PDB file of N, CA and C in Angstrom:
ATOM      1  N   MET A   1     -78.828 119.479-110.395  1.00  0.00           N
ATOM      2  CA  MET A   1     -79.210 119.853-109.043  1.00  0.00           C
ATOM      3  C   MET A   1     -79.609 121.280-109.097  1.00  0.00           C
ATOM      4  N   THR A   2     -78.583 122.055-109.805  1.00  0.00           N
ATOM      5  CA  THR A   2     -79.068 123.490-109.962  1.00  0.00           C
ATOM      6  C   THR A   2     -80.312 123.634-110.619  1.00  0.00           C
ATOM      7  N   GLU A   3     -80.582 122.909-111.682  1.00  0.00           N
ATOM      8  CA  GLU A   3     -81.927 123.221-112.442  1.00  0.00           C
ATOM      9  C   GLU A   3     -83.242 123.003-111.773  1.00  0.00           C
ATOM     10  N   GLY A   4     -82.884 121.998-110.560  1.00  0.00           N
ATOM     11  CA  GLY A   4     -84.020 121.497-109.777  1.00  0.00           C
ATOM     12  C   GLY A   4     -84.267 122.848-108.920  1.00  0.00           C
ATOM     13  N   LEU A   5     -83.234 123.438-108.492  1.00  0.00           N
ATOM     14  CA  LEU A   5     -83.305 124.458-107.534  1.00  0.00           C
ATOM     15  C   LEU A   5     -84.112 125.684-108.300  1.00  0.00           C
ATOM     16  N   MET A   6     -83.464 126.008-109.550  1.00  0.00           N
ATOM     17  CA  MET A   6     -84.353 127.244-110.295  1.00  0.00           C
ATOM     18  C   MET A   6     -85.642 126.821-110.490  1.00  0.00           C
ATOM     19  N   ALA A   7     -86.083 125.682-110.738  1.00  0.00           N
ATOM     20  CA  ALA A   7     -87.258 125.350-110.966  1.00  0.00           C
ATOM     21  C   ALA A   7     -87.891 125.477-109.795  1.00  0.00           C
ATOM     22  N   ALA A   8     -87.606 124.924-108.481  1.00  0.00           N
ATOM     23  CA  ALA A   8     -88.399 125.223-107.513  1.00  0.00           C
ATOM     24  C   ALA A   8     -88.451 126.416-106.977  1.00  0.00           C
ATOM     25  N   ALA A   9     -87.449 127.412-107.410  1.00  0.00           N
ATOM     26  CA  ALA A   9     -87.563 128.974-106.954  1.00  0.00           C
ATOM     27  C   ALA A   9     -88.555 129.622-107.962  1.00  0.00           C
ATOM     28  N   LEU A  10     -88.567 129.179-109.067  1.00  0.00           N
ATOM     29  CA  LEU A  10     -89.715 129.996-109.952  1.00  0.00           C
ATOM     30  C   LEU A  10     -90.988 129.360-109.625  1.00  0.00           C
ATOM     31  N   LEU A  11     -91.172 128.168-109.478  1.00  0.00           N
ATOM     32  CA  LEU A  11     -92.510 127.784-108.869  1.00  0.00           C
ATOM     33  C   LEU A  11     -93.214 128.511-107.515  1.00  0.00           C
ATOM     34  N   LEU A  12     -92.040 128.533-106.326  1.00  0.00           N
ATOM     35  CA  LEU A  12     -92.354 129.493-105.529  1.00  0.00           C
ATOM     36  C   LEU A  12     -92.918 130.858-105.812  1.00  0.00           C
ATOM     37  N   LEU A  13     -91.954 131.262-106.743  1.00  0.00           N
ATOM     38  CA  LEU A  13     -92.286 132.845-106.869  1.00  0.00           C
ATOM     39  C   LEU A  13     -93.529 132.925-107.780  1.00  0.00           C
ATOM     40  N   CYS A  14     -93.912 131.922-108.416  1.00  0.00           N
ATOM     41  CA  CYS A  14     -95.295 131.747-109.338  1.00  0.00           C
ATOM     42  C   CYS A  14     -96.043 131.908-108.390  1.00  0.00           C
ATOM     43  N   LEU A  15     -96.260 130.875-107.141  1.00  0.00           N
ATOM     44  CA  LEU A  15     -97.068 130.926-106.393  1.00  0.00           C
ATOM     45  C   LEU A  15     -97.571 131.988-105.344  1.00  0.00           C
ATOM     46  N   CYS A  16     -96.275 132.499-104.985  1.00  0.00           N
ATOM     47  CA  CYS A  16     -96.355 133.964-104.426  1.00  0.00           C
ATOM     48  C   CYS A  16     -97.068 134.955-105.242  1.00  0.00           C
ATOM     49  N   ALA A  17     -96.802 135.054-106.560  1.00  0.00           N
ATOM     50  CA  ALA A  17     -97.543 136.166-107.407  1.00  0.00           C
ATOM     51  C   ALA A  17     -98.945 135.615-107.431  1.00  0.00           C
ATOM     52  N   LEU A  18     -99.296 134.551-107.532  1.00  0.00           N
ATOM     53  CA  LEU A  18    -100.863 134.058-107.430  1.00  0.00           C
ATOM     54  C   LEU A  18    -101.276 134.402-106.359  1.00  0.00           C
ATOM     55  N   LEU A  19    -100.931 134.122-105.094  1.00  0.00           N
ATOM     56  CA  LEU A  19    -101.531 134.280-103.794  1.00  0.00           C
ATOM     57  C   LEU A  19    -101.558 136.118-103.783  1.00  0.00           C
ATOM     58  N   LEU A  20    -100.601 136.712-104.085  1.00  0.00           N
ATOM     59  CA  LEU A  20    -100.674 138.311-104.247  1.00  0.00           C
ATOM     60  C   LEU A  20    -101.923 138.836-104.967  1.00  0.00           C
ATOM     61  N   CYS A  21    -102.157 138.287-106.090  1.00  0.00           N
ATOM     62  CA  CYS A  21    -103.156 138.664-106.992  1.00  0.00           C
ATOM     63  C   CYS A  21    -104.441 138.212-106.483  1.00  0.00           C
ATOM     64  N   ALA A  22    -104.575 136.984-105.809  1.00  0.00           N
ATOM     65  CA  ALA A  22    -106.096 136.715-105.248  1.00  0.00           C
ATOM     66  C   ALA A  22    -106.253 137.695-103.715  1.00  0.00           C
ATOM     67  N   ALA A  23    -105.253 137.985-103.284  1.00  0.00           N
ATOM     68  CA  ALA A  23    -105.541 138.730-101.997  1.00  0.00           C
ATOM     69  C   ALA A  23    -105.879 140.242-102.625  1.00  0.00           C
ATOM     70  N   ALA A  24    -105.207 140.592-103.607  1.00  0.00           N
ATOM     71  CA  ALA A  24    -105.631 142.003-104.242  1.00  0.00           C
ATOM     72  C   ALA A  24    -107.145 141.953-104.924  1.00  0.00           C
ATOM     73  N   ALA A  25    -107.424 140.842-105.648  1.00  0.00           N
ATOM     74  CA  ALA A  25    -108.794 140.879-105.979  1.00  0.00           C
ATOM     75  C   ALA A  25    -109.802 140.647-104.903  1.00  0.00           C
ATOM     76  N   ALA A  26    -109.511 139.820-103.851  1.00  0.00           N
ATOM     77  CA  ALA A  26    -110.163 140.012-102.605  1.00  0.00           C
ATOM     78  C   ALA A  26    -110.549 141.230-102.078  1.00  0.00           C
ATOM     79  N   GLY A  27    -109.405 141.781-101.736  1.00  0.00           N
ATOM     80  CA  GLY A  27    -109.646 143.344-101.087  1.00  0.00           C
ATOM     81  C   GLY A  27    -110.317 144.301-102.048  1.00  0.00           C
ATOM     82  N   VAL A  28    -110.207 144.221-103.223  1.00  0.00           N
ATOM     83  CA  VAL A  28    -110.901 145.066-104.222  1.00  0.00           C
ATOM     84  C   VAL A  28    -112.491 144.893-104.087  1.00  0.00           C
ATOM     85  N   THR A  29    -112.692 143.410-104.251  1.00  0.00           N
ATOM     86  CA  THR A  29    -113.857 143.083-104.148  1.00  0.00           C
ATOM     87  C   THR A  29    -114.732 143.557-102.895  1.00  0.00           C
ATOM     88  N   LEU A  30    -114.398 143.386-101.909  1.00  0.00           N
ATOM     89  CA  LEU A  30    -114.681 143.643-100.500  1.00  0.00           C
ATOM     90  C   LEU A  30    -114.882 145.176-100.339  1.00  0.00           C
ATOM     91  N   LEU A  31    -113.974 145.861-100.920  1.00  0.00           N
ATOM     92  CA  LEU A  31    -113.895 147.681-101.076  1.00  0.00           C
ATOM     93  C   LEU A  31    -115.292 147.922-101.675  1.00  0.00           C
ATOM     94  N   TRP A  32    -115.282 147.056-102.949  1.00  0.00           N
ATOM     95  CA  TRP A  32    -116.654 147.518-104.193  1.00  0.00           C
ATOM     96  C   TRP A  32    -117.982 146.988-103.365  1.00  0.00           C
ATOM     97  N   LEU A  33    -117.937 145.974-102.583  1.00  0.00           N
ATOM     98  CA  LEU A  33    -119.144 145.511-101.854  1.00  0.00           C
ATOM     99  C   LEU A  33    -119.593 146.583-100.773  1.00  0.00           C
ATOM    100  N   ARG A  34    -118.226 147.162-100.091  1.00  0.00           N
ATOM    101  CA  ARG A  34    -118.750 148.079 -98.990  1.00  0.00           C
ATOM    102  C   ARG A  34    -119.009 149.512 -99.582  1.00  0.00           C
ATOM    103  N   GLN A  35    -118.682 150.040-100.677  1.00  0.00           N
ATOM    104  CA  GLN A  35    -119.196 150.920-101.083  1.00  0.00           C
ATOM    105  C   GLN A  35    -120.414 151.025-101.742  1.00  0.00           C
ATOM    106  N   ARG A  36    -120.733 149.815-102.527  1.00  0.00           N
ATOM    107  CA  ARG A  36    -121.997 149.288-103.077  1.00  0.00           C
ATOM    108  C   ARG A  36    -123.247 149.650-101.996  1.00  0.00           C
ATOM    109  N   ARG A  37    -123.053 148.779-100.889  1.00  0.00           N
ATOM    110  CA  ARG A  37    -123.957 148.974 -99.672  1.00  0.00           C
ATOM    111  C   ARG A  37    -123.935 150.362 -99.019  1.00  0.00           C
ATOM    112  N   GLY A  38    -122.953 151.058 -99.356  1.00  0.00           N
ATOM    113  CA  GLY A  38    -122.996 152.531 -98.734  1.00  0.00           C
ATOM    114  C   GLY A  38    -122.344 152.775 -97.578  1.00  0.00           C
ATOM    115  N   GLY A  39    -121.631 151.499 -96.965  1.00  0.00           N
ATOM    116  CA  GLY A  39    -120.822 151.696 -95.734  1.00  0.00           C
ATOM    117  C   GLY A  39    -121.583 151.978 -94.625  1.00  0.00           C
ATOM    118  N   ASP A  40    -122.810 151.930 -94.537  1.00  0.00           N
ATOM    119  CA  ASP A  40    -123.660 152.611 -93.457  1.00  0.00           C
ATOM    120  C   ASP A  40    -123.839 151.579 -92.179  1.00  0.00           C
ATOM    121  N   GLU A  41    -123.065 150.591 -92.077  1.00  0.00           N
ATOM    122  CA  GLU A  41    -123.211 149.806 -91.070  1.00  0.00           C
ATOM    123  C   GLU A  41    -123.057 150.233 -89.746  1.00  0.00           C
ATOM    124  N   GLY A  42    -121.637 151.040 -89.755  1.00  0.00           N
ATOM    125  CA  GLY A  42    -121.098 151.808 -88.694  1.00  0.00           C
ATOM    126  C   GLY A  42    -121.843 153.025 -88.228  1.00  0.00           C
ATOM    127  N   ARG A  43    -122.761 153.424 -88.917  1.00  0.00           N
ATOM    128  CA  ARG A  43    -123.263 154.850 -88.568  1.00  0.00           C
ATOM    129  C   ARG A  43    -124.790 154.670 -88.366  1.00  0.00           C
ATOM    130  N   GLY A  44    -125.241 153.681 -88.483  1.00  0.00           N
ATOM    131  CA  GLY A  44    -126.745 153.328 -88.012  1.00  0.00           C
ATOM    132  C   GLY A  44    -127.520 153.838 -88.801  1.00  0.00           C
ATOM    133  N   GLU A  45    -127.476 154.039 -90.053  1.00  0.00           N
ATOM    134  CA  GLU A  45    -128.488 154.800 -91.196  1.00  0.00           C
ATOM    135  C   GLU A  45    -129.390 153.384 -91.478  1.00  0.00           C
ATOM    136  N   GLY A  46    -130.499 153.442 -91.206  1.00  0.00           N
ATOM    137  CA  GLY A  46    -131.360 152.482 -91.732  1.00  0.00           C
ATOM    138  C   GLY A  46    -131.936 152.472 -93.240  1.00  0.00           C
ATOM    139  N   ARG A  47    -132.028 153.545 -93.838  1.00  0.00           N
ATOM    140  CA  ARG A  47    -132.520 153.760 -95.063  1.00  0.00           C
ATOM    141  C   ARG A  47    -131.545 154.421 -95.895  1.00  0.00           C
ATOM    142  N   PRO A  48    -131.963 154.309 -97.116  1.00  0.00           N
ATOM    143  CA  PRO A  48    -130.755 154.717 -98.155  1.00  0.00           C
ATOM    144  C   PRO A  48    -131.018 156.463 -98.410  1.00  0.00           C
ATOM    145  N   GLY A  49    -130.049 157.161 -98.815  1.00  0.00           N
ATOM    146  CA  GLY A  49    -129.978 158.558 -98.877  1.00  0.00           C
ATOM    147  C   GLY A  49    -130.881 158.898-100.350  1.00  0.00           C
ATOM    148  N   PRO A  50    -130.896 160.260-100.212  1.00  0.00           N
ATOM    149  CA  PRO A  50    -131.622 160.510-101.429  1.00  0.00           C
ATOM    150  C   PRO A  50    -130.911 160.196-102.773  1.00  0.00           C
ATOM    151  N   ASP A  51    -129.563 160.256-102.909  1.00  0.00           N
ATOM    152  CA  ASP A  51    -128.838 159.857-103.802  1.00  0.00           C
ATOM    153  C   ASP A  51    -128.843 158.634-104.352  1.00  0.00           C
ATOM    154  N   ARG A  52    -129.065 157.712-103.266  1.00  0.00           N
ATOM    155  CA  ARG A  52    -129.418 156.305-103.413  1.00  0.00           C
ATOM    156  C   ARG A  52    -130.683 155.968-104.051  1.00  0.00           C
ATOM    157  N   GLU A  53    -131.596 156.755-103.689  1.00  0.00           N
ATOM    158  CA  GLU A  53    -133.042 156.411-104.058  1.00  0.00           C
ATOM    159  C   GLU A  53    -132.902 157.221-105.464  1.00  0.00           C
ATOM    160  N   GLU A  54    -132.357 158.171-105.876  1.00  0.00           N
ATOM    161  CA  GLU A  54    -132.706 158.779-107.142  1.00  0.00           C
ATOM    162  C   GLU A  54    -131.701 157.726-108.117  1.00  0.00           C
ATOM    163  N   LEU A  55    -130.631 157.169-107.791  1.00  0.00           N
ATOM    164  CA  LEU A  55    -129.831 156.108-108.874  1.00  0.00           C
ATOM    165  C   LEU A  55    -131.018 154.925-108.961  1.00  0.00           C
ATOM    166  N   ASP A  56    -131.653 154.515-107.983  1.00  0.00           N
ATOM    167  CA  ASP A  56    -132.491 153.326-108.045  1.00  0.00           C
ATOM    168  C   ASP A  56    -133.759 153.683-108.864  1.00  0.00           C
ATOM    169  N   ARG A  57    -134.039 154.737-108.748  1.00  0.00           N
ATOM    170  CA  ARG A  57    -135.196 155.201-109.779  1.00  0.00           C
ATOM    171  C   ARG A  57    -134.580 155.202-111.288  1.00  0.00           C
ATOM    172  N   GLN A  58    -133.489 155.766-111.314  1.00  0.00           N
ATOM    173  CA  GLN A  58    -133.043 155.845-112.667  1.00  0.00           C
ATOM    174  C   GLN A  58    -132.755 154.581-113.391  1.00  0.00           C
ATOM    175  N   TRP A  59    -132.022 153.678-112.463  1.00  0.00           N
ATOM    176  CA  TRP A  59    -132.050 152.181-112.975  1.00  0.00           C
ATOM    177  C   TRP A  59    -133.282 151.534-113.299  1.00  0.00           C
ATOM    178  N   GLN A  60    -134.480 151.833-112.620  1.00  0.00           N
ATOM    179  CA  GLN A  60    -135.675 151.369-112.668  1.00  0.00           C
ATOM    180  C   GLN A  60    -136.284 151.875-114.030  1.00  0.00           C
ATOM    181  N   ASN A  61    -136.019 153.099-114.201  1.00  0.00           N
ATOM    182  CA  ASN A  61    -136.494 153.672-115.582  1.00  0.00           C
ATOM    183  C   ASN A  61    -135.586 152.855-116.685  1.00  0.00           C
ATOM    184  N   LEU A  62    -134.546 152.732-116.545  1.00  0.00           N
ATOM    185  CA  LEU A  62    -133.764 152.216-117.691  1.00  0.00           C
ATOM    186  C   LEU A  62    -134.174 150.725-117.635  1.00  0.00           C
ATOM    187  N   TRP A  63    -134.473 149.828-116.707  1.00  0.00           N
ATOM    188  CA  TRP A  63    -134.772 148.598-116.870  1.00  0.00           C
ATOM    189  C   TRP A  63    -136.329 148.348-117.581  1.00  0.00           C
ATOM    190  N   ASP A  64    -136.960 149.547-117.202  1.00  0.00           N
ATOM    191  CA  ASP A  64    -138.361 149.285-117.832  1.00  0.00           C
ATOM    192  C   ASP A  64    -138.697 149.941-119.241  1.00  0.00           C
ATOM    193  N   TYR A  65    -137.562 150.490-119.609  1.00  0.00           N
ATOM    194  CA  TYR A  65    -137.696 151.197-120.971  1.00  0.00           C
ATOM    195  C   TYR A  65    -138.050 150.065-121.976  1.00  0.00           C
ATOM    196  N   ASP A  66    -138.909 150.375-122.677  1.00  0.00           N
ATOM    197  CA  ASP A  66    -139.320 149.336-123.962  1.00  0.00           C
ATOM    198  C   ASP A  66    -138.667 149.839-125.118  1.00  0.00           C
ATOM    199  N   GLY A  67    -137.832 150.693-125.480  1.00  0.00           N
ATOM    200  CA  GLY A  67    -137.282 151.257-126.880  1.00  0.00           C
ATOM    201  C   GLY A  67    -138.294 152.061-127.461  1.00  0.00           C
ATOM    202  N   ALA A  68    -139.367 152.448-127.128  1.00  0.00           N
ATOM    203  CA  ALA A  68    -140.547 153.564-127.547  1.00  0.00           C
ATOM    204  C   ALA A  68    -140.064 154.741-127.658  1.00  0.00           C
ATOM    205  N   PRO A  69    -140.360 155.717-128.600  1.00  0.00           N
ATOM    206  CA  PRO A  69    -140.015 157.211-128.509  1.00  0.00           C
ATOM    207  C   PRO A  69    -140.423 157.868-127.281  1.00  0.00           C
ATOM    208  N   GLN A  70    -139.930 158.784-126.428  1.00  0.00           N
ATOM    209  CA  GLN A  70    -140.100 159.360-125.482  1.00  0.00           C
ATOM    210  C   GLN A  70    -141.725 159.982-125.406  1.00  0.00           C
ATOM    211  N   GLY A  71    -142.025 160.249-126.360  1.00  0.00           N
ATOM    212  CA  GLY A  71    -143.192 160.996-126.241  1.00  0.00           C
ATOM    213  C   GLY A  71    -144.604 159.948-126.526  1.00  0.00           C
ATOM    214  N   ALA A  72    -144.132 158.615-127.075  1.00  0.00           N
ATOM    215  CA  ALA A  72    -145.346 157.413-127.188  1.00  0.00           C
ATOM    216  C   ALA A  72    -145.612 156.962-125.752  1.00  0.00           C
ATOM    217  N   GLN A  73    -146.727 156.393-125.807  1.00  0.00           N
ATOM    218  CA  GLN A  73    -147.015 155.455-124.493  1.00  0.00           C
ATOM    219  C   GLN A  73    -146.953 154.082-125.062  1.00  0.00           C
ATOM    220  N   ARG A  74    -147.173 153.170-123.962  1.00  0.00           N
ATOM    221  CA  ARG A  74    -147.023 151.681-124.492  1.00  0.00           C
ATOM    222  C   ARG A  74    -148.619 151.500-124.975  1.00  0.00           C
ATOM    223  N   GLY A  75    -148.300 150.629-126.132  1.00  0.00           N
ATOM    224  CA  GLY A  75    -149.659 150.200-126.594  1.00  0.00           C
ATOM    225  C   GLY A  75    -150.057 151.079-127.603  1.00  0.00           C
ATOM    226  N   ASP A  76    -149.365 152.142-128.049  1.00  0.00           N
ATOM    227  CA  ASP A  76    -149.684 153.189-129.113  1.00  0.00           C
ATOM    228  C   ASP A  76    -149.210 152.915-130.383  1.00  0.00           C
ATOM    229  N   GLU A  77    -148.622 151.608-130.485  1.00  0.00           N
ATOM    230  CA  GLU A  77    -147.876 151.338-131.913  1.00  0.00           C
ATOM    231  C   GLU A  77    -148.860 151.157-133.065  1.00  0.00           C
ATOM    232  N   GLU A  78    -149.999 151.201-132.962  1.00  0.00           N
ATOM    233  CA  GLU A  78    -150.935 150.843-133.952  1.00  0.00           C
ATOM    234  C   GLU A  78    -151.631 152.361-134.351  1.00  0.00           C
TER     235      GLU A  78
END
């Protein structure tokens, strides 16, 4: 009987720990999404700020980078 109670208590403890981890992961994810969107829902800002535009431009430059040296133009390999 005591072993059964210990097993049930351990199972309950594991379930509580799992729920706590899931809640923490959901909270961190929501904070990350809010930060990524800029959190501008309450401020009424319709367009991204200059910092966001600069980051978007830098990401686009990285995405478009073809591996050529900086001085070379695309199509000048020959």
